[in-house]
């Protein structure tokens, strides 16, 4: 069976500090991978998606970047966090060519102080 | 322009009653898909139900059914016999894009509270 992991679960970081959130998927090959952000009380906003190693598409201009160094690993980064980067970050995967359903990870709650 | 609209920010429903959560969408694609996800307070997104644009019958999954009205561009979620555990945020989402390059657009959600 497939599982998706995210860590850390919660993170409190000061403004201007770097960020690295990690997402890994087990039990499947060549998944499509997605990073979403959910601001408090809001819906999900797609930040990045990837259809393969090294292939990253950005949906919105922002202070964040994403990388996919391995097939089942997706990393969200920032060099300098802003207050507005606070939120709940969710990673998701879907089967390639069959994006009917996206499976979500448990999420990382980031607070920038 | 908003692609997914959920007009009910919050709803209160008596336990065991049926509830309908509204969702309207906007797309020019012929092929698309509509989803409903549940997000409890823990934050995880739980897939509930899916309806493809070419599916002629409304999707059903246990107590969940999707009332798909294509001409009106609506995809309402119906929960029958609501339970206390149904209290959560509910998000409607739409899939667009080509195979292997699909993206989901989410609505702003509806917070459902089941009253005992």
Short mmCIF file of C-alpha atoms in Angstrom, two decimals:
data_model
loop_
_atom_site.label_atom_id
_atom_site.label_comp_id
_atom_site.label_asym_id
_atom_site.label_seq_id
_atom_site.Cartn_x
_atom_site.Cartn_y
_atom_site.Cartn_z
CA UNK A 1 0.00 0.00 0.00
CA UNK A 2 1.05 3.58 -0.53
CA UNK A 3 1.85 6.01 2.23
CA UNK A 4 2.90 9.64 2.28
CA UNK A 5 4.97 11.21 5.01
CA UNK A 6 5.65 14.81 5.90
CA UNK A 7 7.96 16.29 8.46
CA UNK A 8 8.17 18.07 10.62
CA UNK A 9 4.58 18.06 11.85
CA UNK A 10 4.89 21.52 13.38
CA UNK A 11 7.50 24.22 13.06
CA UNK A 12 8.01 27.65 14.57
CA UNK A 13 10.59 29.77 12.79
CA UNK A 14 11.63 33.42 13.05
CA UNK A 15 11.27 35.81 10.15
CA UNK A 16 14.30 35.69 7.89
CA UNK A 17 15.28 32.12 8.75
CA UNK A 18 15.49 29.35 6.14
CA UNK A 19 12.92 26.61 5.68
CA UNK A 20 12.99 23.03 4.53
CA UNK A 21 9.91 20.82 4.57
CA UNK A 22 10.13 17.27 3.34
CA UNK A 23 7.59 14.96 1.79
CA UNK A 24 8.19 11.33 0.84
CA UNK A 25 5.93 8.76 -0.76
CA UNK A 26 6.23 5.01 -0.36
CA UNK A 27 4.74 2.17 -2.33
CA UNK A 28 4.47 3.78 -5.75
CA UNK A 29 6.75 4.85 -8.59
CA UNK A 30 6.96 8.09 -10.54
CA UNK A 31 4.10 9.80 -8.73
CA UNK A 32 2.91 13.30 -9.50
CA UNK A 33 3.71 15.38 -6.42
CA UNK A 34 2.10 18.56 -5.14
CA UNK A 35 2.67 21.20 -2.47
CA UNK A 36 -0.33 23.13 -1.15
CA UNK A 37 -0.62 25.87 1.43
CA UNK A 38 -3.67 26.48 3.53
CA UNK A 39 -3.88 29.81 5.35
CA UNK A 40 -5.96 29.88 8.53
CA UNK A 41 -9.65 29.40 7.73
CA UNK A 42 -9.03 29.29 4.00
CA UNK A 43 -8.99 26.73 1.21
CA UNK A 44 -5.93 25.09 -0.28
CA UNK A 45 -3.70 26.94 -2.69
CA UNK A 46 -1.52 24.94 -5.05
CA UNK A 47 2.08 26.11 -4.79
CA UNK A 48 4.12 23.62 -6.84
CA UNK A 49 3.65 20.39 -8.69
CA UNK A 50 6.07 17.92 -10.20
CA UNK A 51 5.62 15.17 -12.77
CA UNK A 52 9.18 13.81 -12.45
CA UNK A 53 12.64 14.21 -10.94
CA UNK A 54 13.87 17.75 -11.40
CA UNK A 55 10.62 18.86 -13.04
CA UNK A 56 8.94 21.56 -10.99
CA UNK A 57 6.10 23.85 -11.98
CA UNK A 58 5.25 26.88 -9.89
CA UNK A 59 1.70 28.06 -9.66
CA UNK A 60 2.13 31.36 -7.85
CA UNK A 61 5.09 33.72 -7.47
CA UNK A 62 6.28 33.63 -3.90
CA UNK A 63 9.07 33.40 -1.44
CA UNK A 64 9.23 29.61 -1.69
CA UNK A 65 10.87 27.06 -3.96
CA UNK A 66 10.50 23.33 -4.46
CA UNK A 67 12.82 20.56 -5.51
CA UNK A 68 12.48 16.88 -6.34
CA UNK A 69 15.91 15.28 -5.87
CA UNK A 70 14.53 11.73 -5.93
CA UNK A 71 11.51 10.09 -7.49
CA UNK A 72 9.48 9.97 -4.30
CA UNK A 73 10.89 12.95 -2.44
CA UNK A 74 9.54 16.47 -2.67
CA UNK A 75 11.08 19.36 -0.73
CA UNK A 76 9.69 22.82 -0.06
CA UNK A 77 12.25 25.48 0.79
CA UNK A 78 12.76 29.11 1.51
CA UNK A 79 15.95 31.11 2.00
CA UNK A 80 14.27 33.76 4.15
CA UNK A 81 10.84 33.26 5.68
CA UNK A 82 8.24 36.00 5.77
CA UNK A 83 5.37 36.37 8.24
CA UNK A 84 2.98 35.66 5.37
CA UNK A 85 4.53 32.21 4.90
CA UNK A 86 2.73 30.98 8.02
CA UNK A 87 0.16 28.32 7.29
CA UNK A 88 -0.56 24.65 6.96
CA UNK A 89 1.46 22.97 4.23
CA UNK A 90 0.15 19.83 2.64
CA UNK A 91 1.94 17.50 0.29
CA UNK A 92 -0.06 15.25 -2.03
CA UNK A 93 0.57 12.64 -4.67
CA UNK A 94 -1.37 11.13 -7.52
CA UNK A 95 -0.72 8.29 -9.93
CA UNK A 96 0.81 9.46 -13.20
CA UNK A 97 -1.71 9.69 -16.00
CA UNK A 98 -4.51 8.97 -13.58
CA UNK A 99 -4.81 12.13 -11.56
CA UNK A 100 -8.30 11.30 -10.54
CA UNK A 101 -7.51 11.27 -6.87
CA UNK A 102 -4.83 13.02 -4.91
CA UNK A 103 -3.68 11.49 -1.65
CA UNK A 104 -2.65 13.95 1.02
CA UNK A 105 -0.03 13.77 3.71
CA UNK A 106 -0.64 14.73 7.34
CA UNK A 107 0.62 18.28 6.81
CA UNK A 108 3.11 20.63 8.46
CA UNK A 109 1.89 23.56 10.51
CA UNK A 110 4.35 26.43 10.08
CA UNK A 111 4.29 29.52 12.27
CA UNK A 112 6.63 32.35 11.37
CA UNK A 113 7.24 34.71 14.28
CA UNK B 1 -12.02 34.48 -11.35
CA UNK B 2 -13.21 32.04 -8.73
CA UNK B 3 -13.36 28.57 -10.23
CA UNK B 4 -14.91 26.81 -7.27
CA UNK B 5 -17.51 28.54 -5.13
CA UNK B 6 -18.75 27.30 -1.80
CA UNK B 7 -21.29 29.82 -0.52
CA UNK B 8 -21.84 28.32 2.92
CA UNK B 9 -18.99 29.22 5.28
CA UNK B 10 -20.67 27.33 8.13
CA UNK B 11 -23.59 24.99 8.73
CA UNK B 12 -25.20 23.53 11.83
CA UNK B 13 -27.19 20.33 11.42
CA UNK B 14 -28.98 18.09 13.88
CA UNK B 15 -27.55 14.60 14.24
CA UNK B 16 -29.21 11.99 11.98
CA UNK B 17 -30.52 14.61 9.58
CA UNK B 18 -29.37 14.81 5.97
CA UNK B 19 -27.22 17.75 4.92
CA UNK B 20 -26.40 19.29 1.55
CA UNK B 21 -23.20 21.23 1.03
CA UNK B 22 -23.24 23.49 -2.01
CA UNK B 23 -20.56 23.76 -4.66
CA UNK B 24 -20.61 25.52 -8.02
CA UNK B 25 -17.76 25.53 -10.49
CA UNK B 26 -16.60 27.32 -13.58
CA UNK B 27 -14.60 25.75 -16.39
CA UNK B 28 -14.42 25.77 -20.16
CA UNK B 29 -12.92 22.28 -20.31
CA UNK B 30 -15.07 19.43 -21.58
CA UNK B 31 -13.23 16.91 -19.43
CA UNK B 32 -12.90 17.67 -15.76
CA UNK B 33 -13.53 16.08 -12.40
CA UNK B 34 -15.10 17.18 -9.16
CA UNK B 35 -14.06 16.06 -5.70
CA UNK B 36 -15.13 16.47 -2.14
CA UNK B 37 -12.62 16.28 0.67
CA UNK B 38 -13.18 16.30 4.42
CA UNK B 39 -10.71 18.00 6.74
CA UNK B 40 -11.17 17.23 10.44
CA UNK B 41 -9.47 19.32 13.10
CA UNK B 42 -6.36 17.15 12.79
CA UNK B 43 -5.74 18.78 9.40
CA UNK B 44 -5.53 15.74 7.16
CA UNK B 45 -7.47 15.86 3.90
CA UNK B 46 -9.70 12.83 3.48
CA UNK B 47 -11.06 11.99 0.04
CA UNK B 48 -14.82 11.45 0.08
CA UNK B 49 -16.19 11.23 -3.43
CA UNK B 50 -15.41 11.90 -7.08
CA UNK B 51 -17.54 12.75 -10.11
CA UNK B 52 -16.19 12.82 -13.65
CA UNK B 53 -17.68 15.26 -16.11
CA UNK B 54 -18.71 12.43 -18.42
CA UNK B 55 -20.26 10.28 -15.70
CA UNK B 56 -23.97 10.11 -16.33
CA UNK B 57 -24.93 8.86 -12.91
CA UNK B 58 -24.37 10.70 -9.67
CA UNK B 59 -21.50 9.29 -7.65
CA UNK B 60 -22.24 7.61 -4.33
CA UNK B 61 -19.92 6.38 -1.58
CA UNK B 62 -21.73 5.01 1.44
CA UNK B 63 -23.52 7.91 3.17
CA UNK B 64 -22.06 10.39 0.67
CA UNK B 65 -23.59 11.22 -2.67
CA UNK B 66 -22.78 13.92 -5.17
CA UNK B 67 -25.70 15.75 -6.78
CA UNK B 68 -24.14 16.59 -10.14
CA UNK B 69 -26.05 19.08 -12.29
CA UNK B 70 -23.81 19.73 -15.26
CA UNK B 71 -25.93 22.39 -16.95
CA UNK B 72 -26.04 24.39 -13.74
CA UNK B 73 -22.35 23.65 -13.02
CA UNK B 74 -23.10 22.48 -9.55
CA UNK B 75 -21.75 19.51 -7.60
CA UNK B 76 -23.38 19.47 -4.20
CA UNK B 77 -22.40 16.94 -1.56
CA UNK B 78 -25.21 15.18 0.26
CA UNK B 79 -24.52 13.42 3.55
CA UNK B 80 -27.33 11.19 4.70
CA UNK B 81 -28.02 10.41 8.35
CA UNK B 82 -25.34 12.76 9.70
CA UNK B 83 -23.16 11.67 12.60
CA UNK B 84 -21.18 13.61 15.20
CA UNK B 85 -17.99 12.48 13.49
CA UNK B 86 -19.07 14.33 10.35
CA UNK B 87 -18.20 17.65 12.03
CA UNK B 88 -15.32 19.02 9.96
CA UNK B 89 -14.39 21.36 7.12
CA UNK B 90 -15.54 20.19 3.70
CA UNK B 91 -13.84 21.26 0.51
CA UNK B 92 -15.07 20.99 -3.04
CA UNK B 93 -12.33 20.78 -5.67
CA UNK B 94 -12.09 20.59 -9.44
CA UNK B 95 -9.51 18.77 -11.53
CA UNK B 96 -8.43 20.38 -14.78
CA UNK B 97 -5.58 19.79 -17.15
CA UNK B 98 -4.20 17.09 -19.34
CA UNK B 99 -3.24 13.56 -18.33
CA UNK B 100 -0.20 13.61 -16.08
CA UNK B 101 -0.54 17.33 -15.60
CA UNK B 102 -3.72 17.63 -13.64
CA UNK B 103 -4.23 20.27 -11.02
CA UNK B 104 -6.83 20.64 -8.35
CA UNK B 105 -8.49 23.95 -7.54
CA UNK B 106 -10.17 24.10 -4.15
CA UNK B 107 -13.08 26.11 -2.84
CA UNK B 108 -12.88 28.01 0.44
CA UNK B 109 -14.71 25.28 2.32
CA UNK B 110 -17.76 24.83 4.52
CA UNK B 111 -17.46 24.16 8.23
CA UNK B 112 -20.08 21.60 9.17
CA UNK B 113 -21.05 21.16 12.80
CA UNK B 114 -23.32 18.29 13.81
CA UNK B 115 -25.43 19.01 16.87
CA UNK B 116 -26.29 16.08 19.16
#
